[in-house]
Structure formats: C-alpha cells, structure tokens
XYZ file of C-alpha atoms in Angstrom:
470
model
C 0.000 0.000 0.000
C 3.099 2.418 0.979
C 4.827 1.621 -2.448
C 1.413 2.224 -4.288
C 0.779 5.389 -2.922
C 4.343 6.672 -3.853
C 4.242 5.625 -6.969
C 0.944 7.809 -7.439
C 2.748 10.378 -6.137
C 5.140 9.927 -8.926
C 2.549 9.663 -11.786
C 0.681 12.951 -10.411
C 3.990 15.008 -9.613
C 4.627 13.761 -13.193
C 1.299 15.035 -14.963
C 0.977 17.685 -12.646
C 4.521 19.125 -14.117
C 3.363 18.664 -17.952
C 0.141 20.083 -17.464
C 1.373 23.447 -16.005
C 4.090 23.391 -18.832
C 1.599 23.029 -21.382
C -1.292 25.101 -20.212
C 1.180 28.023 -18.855
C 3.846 28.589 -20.702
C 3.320 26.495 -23.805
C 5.669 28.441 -25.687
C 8.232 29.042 -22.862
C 11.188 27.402 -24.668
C 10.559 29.053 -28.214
C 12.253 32.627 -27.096
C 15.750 30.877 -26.627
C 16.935 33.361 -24.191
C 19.415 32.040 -22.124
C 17.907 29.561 -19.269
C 19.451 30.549 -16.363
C 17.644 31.891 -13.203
C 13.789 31.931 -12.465
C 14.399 35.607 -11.028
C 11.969 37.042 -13.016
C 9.101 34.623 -12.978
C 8.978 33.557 -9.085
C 6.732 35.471 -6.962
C 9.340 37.368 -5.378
C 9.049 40.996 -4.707
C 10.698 43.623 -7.265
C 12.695 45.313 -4.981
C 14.818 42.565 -3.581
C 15.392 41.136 -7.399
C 16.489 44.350 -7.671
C 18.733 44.796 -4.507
C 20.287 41.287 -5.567
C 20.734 42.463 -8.884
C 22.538 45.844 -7.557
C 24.915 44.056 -5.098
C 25.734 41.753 -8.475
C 26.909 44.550 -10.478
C 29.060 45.729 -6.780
C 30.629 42.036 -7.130
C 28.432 39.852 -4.673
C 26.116 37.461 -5.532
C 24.178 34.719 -3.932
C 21.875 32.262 -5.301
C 19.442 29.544 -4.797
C 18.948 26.006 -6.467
C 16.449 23.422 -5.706
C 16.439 19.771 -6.678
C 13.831 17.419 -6.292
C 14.033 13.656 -7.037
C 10.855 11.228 -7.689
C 12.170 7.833 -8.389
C 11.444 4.048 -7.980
C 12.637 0.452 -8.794
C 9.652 -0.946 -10.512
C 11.845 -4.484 -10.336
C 14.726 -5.768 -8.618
C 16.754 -4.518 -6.247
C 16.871 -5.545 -2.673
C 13.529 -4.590 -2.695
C 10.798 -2.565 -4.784
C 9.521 0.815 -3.341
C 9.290 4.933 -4.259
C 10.369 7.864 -2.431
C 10.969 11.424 -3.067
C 14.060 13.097 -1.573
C 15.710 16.765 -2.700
C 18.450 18.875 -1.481
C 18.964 22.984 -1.731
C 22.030 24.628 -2.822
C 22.354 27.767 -1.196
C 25.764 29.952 -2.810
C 27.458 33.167 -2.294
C 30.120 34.095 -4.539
C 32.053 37.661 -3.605
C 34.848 39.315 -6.544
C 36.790 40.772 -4.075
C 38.525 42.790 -6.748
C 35.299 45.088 -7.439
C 34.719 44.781 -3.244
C 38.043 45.307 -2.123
C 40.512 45.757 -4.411
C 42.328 42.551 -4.280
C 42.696 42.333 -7.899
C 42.093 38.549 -9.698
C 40.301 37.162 -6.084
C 37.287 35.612 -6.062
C 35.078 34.077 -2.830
C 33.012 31.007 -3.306
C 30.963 28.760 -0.937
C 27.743 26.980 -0.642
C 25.756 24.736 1.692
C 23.296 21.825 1.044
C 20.180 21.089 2.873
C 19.573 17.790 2.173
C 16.226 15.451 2.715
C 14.488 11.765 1.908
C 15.923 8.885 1.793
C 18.070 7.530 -0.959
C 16.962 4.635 -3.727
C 20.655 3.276 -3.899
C 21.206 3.060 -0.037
C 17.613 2.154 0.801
C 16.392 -0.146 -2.011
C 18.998 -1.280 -4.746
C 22.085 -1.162 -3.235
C 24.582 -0.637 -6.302
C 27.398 0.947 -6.774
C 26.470 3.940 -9.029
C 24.479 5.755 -6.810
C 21.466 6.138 -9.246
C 20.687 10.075 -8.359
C 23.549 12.243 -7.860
C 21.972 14.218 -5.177
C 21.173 11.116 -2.676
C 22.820 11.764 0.438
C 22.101 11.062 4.103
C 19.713 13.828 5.573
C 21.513 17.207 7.127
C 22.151 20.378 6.358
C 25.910 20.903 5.525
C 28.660 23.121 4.111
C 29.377 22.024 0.998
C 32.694 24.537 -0.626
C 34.554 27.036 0.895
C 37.112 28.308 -1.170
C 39.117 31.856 -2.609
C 40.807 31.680 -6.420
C 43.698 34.109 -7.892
C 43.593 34.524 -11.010
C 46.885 35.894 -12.628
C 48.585 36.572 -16.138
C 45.102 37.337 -17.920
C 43.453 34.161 -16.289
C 46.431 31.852 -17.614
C 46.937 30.656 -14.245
C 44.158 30.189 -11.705
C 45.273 28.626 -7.906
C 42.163 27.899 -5.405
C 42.625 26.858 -2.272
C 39.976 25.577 0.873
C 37.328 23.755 0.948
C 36.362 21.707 -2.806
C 35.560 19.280 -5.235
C 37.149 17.238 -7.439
C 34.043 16.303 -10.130
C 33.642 19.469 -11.571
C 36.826 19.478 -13.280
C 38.463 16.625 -13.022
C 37.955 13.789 -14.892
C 34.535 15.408 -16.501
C 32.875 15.903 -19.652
C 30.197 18.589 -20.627
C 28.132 15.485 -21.949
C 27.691 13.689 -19.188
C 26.565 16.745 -17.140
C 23.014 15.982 -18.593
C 22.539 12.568 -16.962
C 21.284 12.085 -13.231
C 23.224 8.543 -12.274
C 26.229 10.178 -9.769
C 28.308 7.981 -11.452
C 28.146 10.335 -14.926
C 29.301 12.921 -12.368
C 31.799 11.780 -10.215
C 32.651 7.830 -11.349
C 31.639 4.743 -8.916
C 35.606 4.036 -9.640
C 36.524 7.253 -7.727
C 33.518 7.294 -5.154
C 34.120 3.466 -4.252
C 38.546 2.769 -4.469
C 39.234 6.771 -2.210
C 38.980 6.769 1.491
C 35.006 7.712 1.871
C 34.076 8.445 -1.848
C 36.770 11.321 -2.404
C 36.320 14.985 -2.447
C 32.820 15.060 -4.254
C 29.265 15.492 -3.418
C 28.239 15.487 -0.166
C 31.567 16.283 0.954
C 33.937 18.377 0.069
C 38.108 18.350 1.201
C 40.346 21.050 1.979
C 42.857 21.255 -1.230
C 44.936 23.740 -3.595
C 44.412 23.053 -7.055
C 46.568 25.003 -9.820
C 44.858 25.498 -13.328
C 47.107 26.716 -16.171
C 47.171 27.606 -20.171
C 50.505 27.514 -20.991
C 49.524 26.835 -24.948
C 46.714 27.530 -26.902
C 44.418 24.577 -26.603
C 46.237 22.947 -23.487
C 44.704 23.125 -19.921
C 46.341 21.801 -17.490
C 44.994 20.660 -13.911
C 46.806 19.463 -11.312
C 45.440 19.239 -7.200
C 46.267 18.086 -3.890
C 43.988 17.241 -1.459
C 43.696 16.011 2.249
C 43.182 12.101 1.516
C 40.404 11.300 3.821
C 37.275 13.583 3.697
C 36.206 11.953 6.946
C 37.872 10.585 10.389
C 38.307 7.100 10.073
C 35.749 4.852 11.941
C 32.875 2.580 11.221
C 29.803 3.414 9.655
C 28.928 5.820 6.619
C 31.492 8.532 6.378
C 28.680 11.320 6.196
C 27.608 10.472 9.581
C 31.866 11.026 10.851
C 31.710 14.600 8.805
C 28.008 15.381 9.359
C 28.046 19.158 8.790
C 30.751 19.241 6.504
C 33.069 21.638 9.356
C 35.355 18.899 9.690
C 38.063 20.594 7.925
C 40.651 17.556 8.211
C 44.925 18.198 7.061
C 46.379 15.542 8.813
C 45.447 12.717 6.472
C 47.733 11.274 3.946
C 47.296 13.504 0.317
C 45.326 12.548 -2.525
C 47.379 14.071 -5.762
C 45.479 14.495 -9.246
C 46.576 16.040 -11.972
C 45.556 15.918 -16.035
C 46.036 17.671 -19.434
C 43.371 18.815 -21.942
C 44.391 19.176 -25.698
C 41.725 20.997 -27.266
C 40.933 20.453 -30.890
C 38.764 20.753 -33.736
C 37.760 18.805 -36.668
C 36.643 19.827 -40.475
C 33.949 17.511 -41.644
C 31.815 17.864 -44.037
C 31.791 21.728 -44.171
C 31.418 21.384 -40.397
C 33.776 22.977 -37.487
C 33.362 20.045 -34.814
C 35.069 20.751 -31.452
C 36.750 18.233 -29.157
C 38.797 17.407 -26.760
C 41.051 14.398 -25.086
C 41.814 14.469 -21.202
C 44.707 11.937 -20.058
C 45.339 12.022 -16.288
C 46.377 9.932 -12.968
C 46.307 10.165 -9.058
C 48.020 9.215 -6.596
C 47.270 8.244 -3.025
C 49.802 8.501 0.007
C 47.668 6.508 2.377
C 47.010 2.520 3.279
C 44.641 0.486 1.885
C 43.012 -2.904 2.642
C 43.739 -6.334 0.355
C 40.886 -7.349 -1.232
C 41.393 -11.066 -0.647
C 44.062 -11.763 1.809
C 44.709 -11.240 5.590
C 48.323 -9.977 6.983
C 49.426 -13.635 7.673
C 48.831 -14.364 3.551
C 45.611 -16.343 4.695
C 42.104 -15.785 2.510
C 39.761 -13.297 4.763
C 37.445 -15.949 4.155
C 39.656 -18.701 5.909
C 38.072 -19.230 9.379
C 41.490 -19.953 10.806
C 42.857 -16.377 9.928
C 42.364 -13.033 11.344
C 40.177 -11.269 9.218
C 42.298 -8.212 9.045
C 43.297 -7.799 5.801
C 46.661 -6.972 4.237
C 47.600 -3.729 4.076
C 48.883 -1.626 0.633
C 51.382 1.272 0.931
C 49.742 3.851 -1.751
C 47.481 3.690 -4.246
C 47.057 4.820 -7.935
C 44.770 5.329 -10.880
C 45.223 6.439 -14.639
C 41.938 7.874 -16.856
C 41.685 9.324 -19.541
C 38.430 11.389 -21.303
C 37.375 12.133 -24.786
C 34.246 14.518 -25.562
C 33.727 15.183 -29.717
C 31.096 17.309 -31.023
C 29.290 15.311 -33.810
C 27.494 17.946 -35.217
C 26.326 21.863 -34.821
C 24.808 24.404 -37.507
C 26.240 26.691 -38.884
C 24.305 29.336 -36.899
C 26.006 28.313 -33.930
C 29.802 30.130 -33.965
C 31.032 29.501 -30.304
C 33.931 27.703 -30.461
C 34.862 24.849 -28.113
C 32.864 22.018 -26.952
C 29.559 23.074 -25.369
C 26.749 20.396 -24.529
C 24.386 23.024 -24.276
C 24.307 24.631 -27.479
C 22.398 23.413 -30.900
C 24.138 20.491 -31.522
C 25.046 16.323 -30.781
C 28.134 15.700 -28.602
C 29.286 12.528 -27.627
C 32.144 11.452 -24.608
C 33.576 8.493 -23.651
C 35.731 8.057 -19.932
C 38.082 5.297 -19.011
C 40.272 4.482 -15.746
C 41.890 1.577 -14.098
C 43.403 0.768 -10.804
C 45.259 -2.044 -9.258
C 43.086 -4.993 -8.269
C 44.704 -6.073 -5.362
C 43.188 -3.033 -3.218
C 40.781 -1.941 -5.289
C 37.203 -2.724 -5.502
C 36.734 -1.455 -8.882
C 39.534 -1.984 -11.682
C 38.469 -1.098 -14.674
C 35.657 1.179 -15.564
C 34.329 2.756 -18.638
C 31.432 4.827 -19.670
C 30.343 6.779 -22.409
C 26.982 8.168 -24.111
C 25.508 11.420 -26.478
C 23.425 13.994 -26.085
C 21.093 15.842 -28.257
C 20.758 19.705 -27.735
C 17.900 22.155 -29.393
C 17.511 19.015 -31.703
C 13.748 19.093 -31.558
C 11.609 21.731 -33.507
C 9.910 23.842 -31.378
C 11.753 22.618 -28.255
C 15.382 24.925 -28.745
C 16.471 24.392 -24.908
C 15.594 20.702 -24.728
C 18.769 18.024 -24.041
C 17.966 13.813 -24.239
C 20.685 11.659 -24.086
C 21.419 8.153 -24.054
C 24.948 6.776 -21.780
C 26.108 3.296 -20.399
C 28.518 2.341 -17.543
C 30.552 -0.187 -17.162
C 32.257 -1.325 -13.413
C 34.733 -4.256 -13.453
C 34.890 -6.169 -10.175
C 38.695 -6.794 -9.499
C 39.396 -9.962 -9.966
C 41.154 -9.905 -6.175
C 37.930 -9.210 -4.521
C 36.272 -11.736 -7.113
C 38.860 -14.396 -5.761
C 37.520 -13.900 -2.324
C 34.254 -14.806 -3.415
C 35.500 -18.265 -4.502
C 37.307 -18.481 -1.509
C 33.939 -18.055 0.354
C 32.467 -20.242 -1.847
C 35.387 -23.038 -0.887
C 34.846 -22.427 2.713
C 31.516 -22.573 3.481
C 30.279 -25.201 0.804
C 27.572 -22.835 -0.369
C 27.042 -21.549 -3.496
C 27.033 -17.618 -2.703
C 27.496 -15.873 -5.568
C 30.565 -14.195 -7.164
C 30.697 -11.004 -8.090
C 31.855 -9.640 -12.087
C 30.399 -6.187 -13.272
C 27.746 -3.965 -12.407
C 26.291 -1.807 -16.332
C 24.457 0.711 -15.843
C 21.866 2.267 -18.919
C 20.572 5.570 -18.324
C 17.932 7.251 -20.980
C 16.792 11.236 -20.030
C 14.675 13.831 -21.960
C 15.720 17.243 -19.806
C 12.610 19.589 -20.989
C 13.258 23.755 -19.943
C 9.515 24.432 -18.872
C 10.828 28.445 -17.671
C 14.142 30.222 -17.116
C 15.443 28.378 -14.384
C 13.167 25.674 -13.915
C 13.655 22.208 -15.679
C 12.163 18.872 -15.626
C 13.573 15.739 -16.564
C 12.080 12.090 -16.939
C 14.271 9.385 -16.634
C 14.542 5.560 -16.677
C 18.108 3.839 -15.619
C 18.537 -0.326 -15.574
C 21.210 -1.626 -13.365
C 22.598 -5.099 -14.616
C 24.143 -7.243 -11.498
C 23.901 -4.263 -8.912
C 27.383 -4.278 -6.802
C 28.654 -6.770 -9.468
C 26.455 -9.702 -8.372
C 26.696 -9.494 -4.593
C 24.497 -11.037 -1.864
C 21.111 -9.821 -1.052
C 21.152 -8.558 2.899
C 17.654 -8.784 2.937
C 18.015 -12.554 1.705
C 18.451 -14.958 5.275
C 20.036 -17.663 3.447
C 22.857 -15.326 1.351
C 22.391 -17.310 -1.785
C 20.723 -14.760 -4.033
C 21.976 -11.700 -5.699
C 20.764 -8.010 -5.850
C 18.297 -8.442 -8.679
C 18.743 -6.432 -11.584
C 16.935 -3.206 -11.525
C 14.174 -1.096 -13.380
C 13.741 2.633 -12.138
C 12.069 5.726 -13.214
C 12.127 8.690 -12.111
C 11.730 12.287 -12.553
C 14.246 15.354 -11.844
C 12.705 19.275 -11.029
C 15.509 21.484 -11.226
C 14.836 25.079 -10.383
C 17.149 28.091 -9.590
C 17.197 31.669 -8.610
C-alpha cells in the first residue's frame, strides 16, 4: 500500500509538471533566451530582485537552487519501493577585486540542505548511486574556497574547501545525466577513502589550473586524503556538517592535461577534446582477498584483518567530440548546451589487489535544441561499465570453498541511463528518466536474503528530476 501510494505520487507530480508546462507557458522554450535563473518569474518581490541584482553589479552574488528527485525500482533490487528526496544549494560568490581591491580574487561557498531517503542506499544497493543528489539527511557546508587569477586568467590557484568532479575527470556530456556515477565515477567514489572529495563532501585542497599553450589546460590538485575521520559506519555520519576541515590525512594528488581540438567535416567545425590524467594516493589500503598472515579473509582460521597496501594509484583518460552543430552556432569549443550532438567516452583503471573497482568505462551522447519547437531541450542516451577486481572476485570463490555454499561471485555492475531534460521556464527544468542496473554491486548477496544465496536483482527505475534556480 506504501509503495502504491508513492508511486501515485510519482505519476501525479509527473502530470501535474506537464500540465502546467503546457497550459502556462506552452511556448516558454521558443524565445531561446538564455535559461538561467527563475528571477523574473517567481513570486518574489521587485525590490529585492532588484537589490540582488545591484549588489551583483558591486561584485556579490548569492543564489538559490532546488532539486527534487521522484524515483522508484519498478523491479529488482533488494527490494521494490518509491520515495521522493531533494536537497537545496544555497551559494554566495564575492569578486573581491570590485569589493576590495584585491585584484584577480574571487570568494566562493555553498551549503546543502539535504532530505528523503536515498533509492541506492535504501532499495537497490549498487554501486552507481542512481541520483547524484542522494545523500544522508543534514544540512551541511558544501565549498569554501578563494581563487587568484593571474597573467590574464592563464593561471588560476584555489585553495579551501572543494571538489574534485567538476573538473576533473569530466565531460560537458555527461553533465546531462542524473546517475552520480556520470558525475563523479563509482571508480573514484568506491577505491578513495570515503568516496573522495565530491558530493556530499567536500576536502580542503589547492588546485593550480594553467594555459601555458593555446588549446592545453592543465589541472593538477592536492587534497587532504580522507574527507572523513576514520571509523565505522557511513562517512557522512563522521563529517556530518561538513566543518570537519581535516589536514592531517595522507594527500590525494590528481593532476591531467586537456588538448583541445577541432575537426573539419563535411563543411562542419566540430570541437573536441582528449583528457589523459592519474592520481596518486599517500595513504594505506586494505587487500581485497588476503589477511596480513597471507591467509584468505574468508579462511576461518585467519584473522580477518586484511593486508595492508602502501599507496594507491589510478590512470583515466576522457574524450568529448562534437558530432554535429549548424552553422548558426559560432562559439567555439565544446559546449553540450548549445544546438548540436556531442558525444564522450571516460576510461580508468586501478590495481586490483586493493581496489574494488579496476576497470571502468562509460560513455553516451546527447542531443541539444535538436527538436523543432523545443530549442532548450537536451535527451541523451549513456552506459557504464564497473569491473569487479578480480582480487575481490577471488575472495568470493574463496567463500564459496569455505563454506560449501554456493554464494554468488561477483563480475560487473552496467548501468543504462535514458533522459529527456525539458526547460519548462528560465530556471526551472524537468527531466524524466529511466536507468537499468545489470548485477547491482557486481552480483553481490542480497542482505535482505536470510540464506545469502541470491543476488541483488537487476533493476528497473524511473524517475523524474525538477531542477529550479534563482
């Protein structure tokens, strides 16, 4: 009875969405003004647009976005169910130059409010968290962070409290999509000490940005290692307000290099670019299959502590081509947002002996202003790919040996994601999604299943994403 009820909720949220788009602003996405704030729709009085819009032009501005998720497994899963959760962005961002005089330095921060509970924690249980806004409920600081700009913004150094996703490791492309895994990859979020600097939490960090070519960016960061203080339990719970501030934990080093390009096809300019990169990891990290005496974890006659790894490492590398763009459009660069069809592909590896995750590879495309009348619209199509190391996939066995029960083993988890993003006002977006996990966790146990024989089943969800900021 719960699960049908939310799932009405779904359907009506759903209806109730298209019918105001199409009664109220049929033509809303025909004027193709740039979709960026819901200032001048929302009921809010003139004057304090207008006192917002005064301390904007004196170099401070603060904002407002607010995400809300309706989503469900209609099969698999641990279990079946459907829940709404959201989270608020609140942001300030200060040019000190115009304030103060401090010329190329810029103020950022932002906090979350976050609420609901999450479909990947609660009900499926993979590794891509399916929306990239689930988190545990709190309110939190998210960034905190100043950036100097120098030699006609050739070289850009930030430093305090941020995240890795936006720029490393990224594509424009795969902004569109909601899995968090299109965002920050389940490769990152599951092999770093408590998911890495990325949504909910953020790390204290420098990072360094620098153009010392045309066409070549490159990034390089350093962050404290452990975004949380060790200890059992979810990691959100040991940082639940995001003031943990944490130095003294062994660095987490990034860098990469973007070669910009462009191709001449068909009478066509097509944009693109290739990202190689790597990380390194000062810390310790657990064997996957083997205690500190060289015994299986699964033997009953060892420990159970696992091994331990001095350092760890991954390589990646990105590619993002545009595959087409009219000739109306003359902005140069990739840009997933403008008239067009742009495509990306990602790649990284890691060692397999302390390292869930090995291998993992995604890609998709997205379609911008491709539908008539619709100039604003995105829909996209992407895939992921997670490769269980085969060290963790040897413990299964091992289990298997031990216990004389056919538990499974874990391979892969592949991920499909398919989302039509519509822009119903300036600011305010909806999106309709459907995502199908194969092998959630790469095949692993069911908790909710007393006898441990029986995987995750593979899951069905839809869902559907309101987006709207001031």
């Amino acid at each position: 009875m719960v699960q049908a009820s939310s799932f009405l909720r779904v359907v009506v949220f759903a209806a109730l969405s298209q019918f105001i788009f199409s009664v109220l602003c049929p033509g809303a996405a025909l004027a193709g003004a740039k979709d960026e704030t819901a200032a001048e729709w929302l009921p809010i009085p003139k004057w304090f647009n207008d006192w917002r819009s005064d301390l904007d032009k004196k170099g401070l501005s603060f904002g407002a976005t607010f995400i809300m998720d309706n989503i469900g497994n209609v099969s698999g899963g641990m279990k079946r169910g459907f829940i709404n959760f959201g989270r608020l962005d609140l942001g300030v961002d200060a040019d000190l130059e115009k304030l103060a005089g401090l010329d190329g330095l810029k103020f950022h921060a932002n906090m979350f409010e976050i609420w609901g509970r999450g479909l990947t924690h609660d009900y499926i249980g993979n590794l891509a968290t399916v929306s990239e806004i689930e988190a545990l409920p709190d309110t939190r600081l998210y960034e905190a962070y100043l950036e100097k700009t120098l030699w006609d913004g050739k070289l850009a150094i930030k430093a305090g409290q941020q995240a890795a996703d936006v720029e490393f490791f990224d594509s424009q492309t795969d902004d569109l999509f909601i899995n968090g895994t299109f965002g920050w990859p389940a490769i990152k979020a599951t092999n770093l000490p408590a998911g890495g600097p990325a949504p909910p939490i953020a790390v204290p960090g420098i990072r360094v940005k620098a153009q010392p070519a045309e066409g070549v960016t490159a990034f390089v960061a350093v962050f404290n290692g452990n975004p949380a203080a060790p200890g059992p339990g979810d990691p959100q719970l040991r940082d639940n307000h995001g003031l943990a501030f944490r130095l003294q934990d062994p660095p987490w080093l990034i860098g990469q290099v973007r070669w910009d390009y462009s191709l001449e096809i068909a009478g066509m300019t097509l944009p693109g670019n290739f990202t190689p990169g790597a990380w390194q990891h000062f810390g310790s990290f657990d064997d996957q299959r083997f205690t500190m005496q060289g015994l299986s974890l699964a033997d009953p006659a060892g420990t159970g502590i696992p091994a331990r790894h001095r350092g760890n490492q991954g390589y990646f590398a990105v590619i993002e081509q545009t595959l087409y763009r009219p000739a109306s459009v003359t902005e140069k660069g990739v840009n997933a947002s403008v008239q067009g069809i742009t495509a990306f592909a990602r790649i990284a590896y890691s060692p397999p002996d302390r390292n869930l995750i090995d291998l993992y590879i995604d890609g998709g495309i997205g379609f911008s202003g491709m539908i008539p009348g619709r100039p604003l619209d995105r829909f996209g199509i992407a895939m992921a790919y997670m490769h269980i190391s085969p060290t963790a996939r040897a413990l299964d066995i091992d289990s298997q040996d031990f216990t004389s029960l056919p538990t499974p083993v874990r391979s892969n988890e592949t991920l499909l994601e398919m989302i039509y993003e519509a822009h119903i006002k300036p600011g305010w977006l909806i999106a309709p999604y459907f995502q199908y996990v194969w092998r959630p966790s790469g095949g692993v146990s069911n908790p909710l299943d007393p006898t441990g024989l029986s995987r995750i089943g593979d899951a069905a969800i839809f869902g559907v994403t309101t987006t709207l900021k001031y």
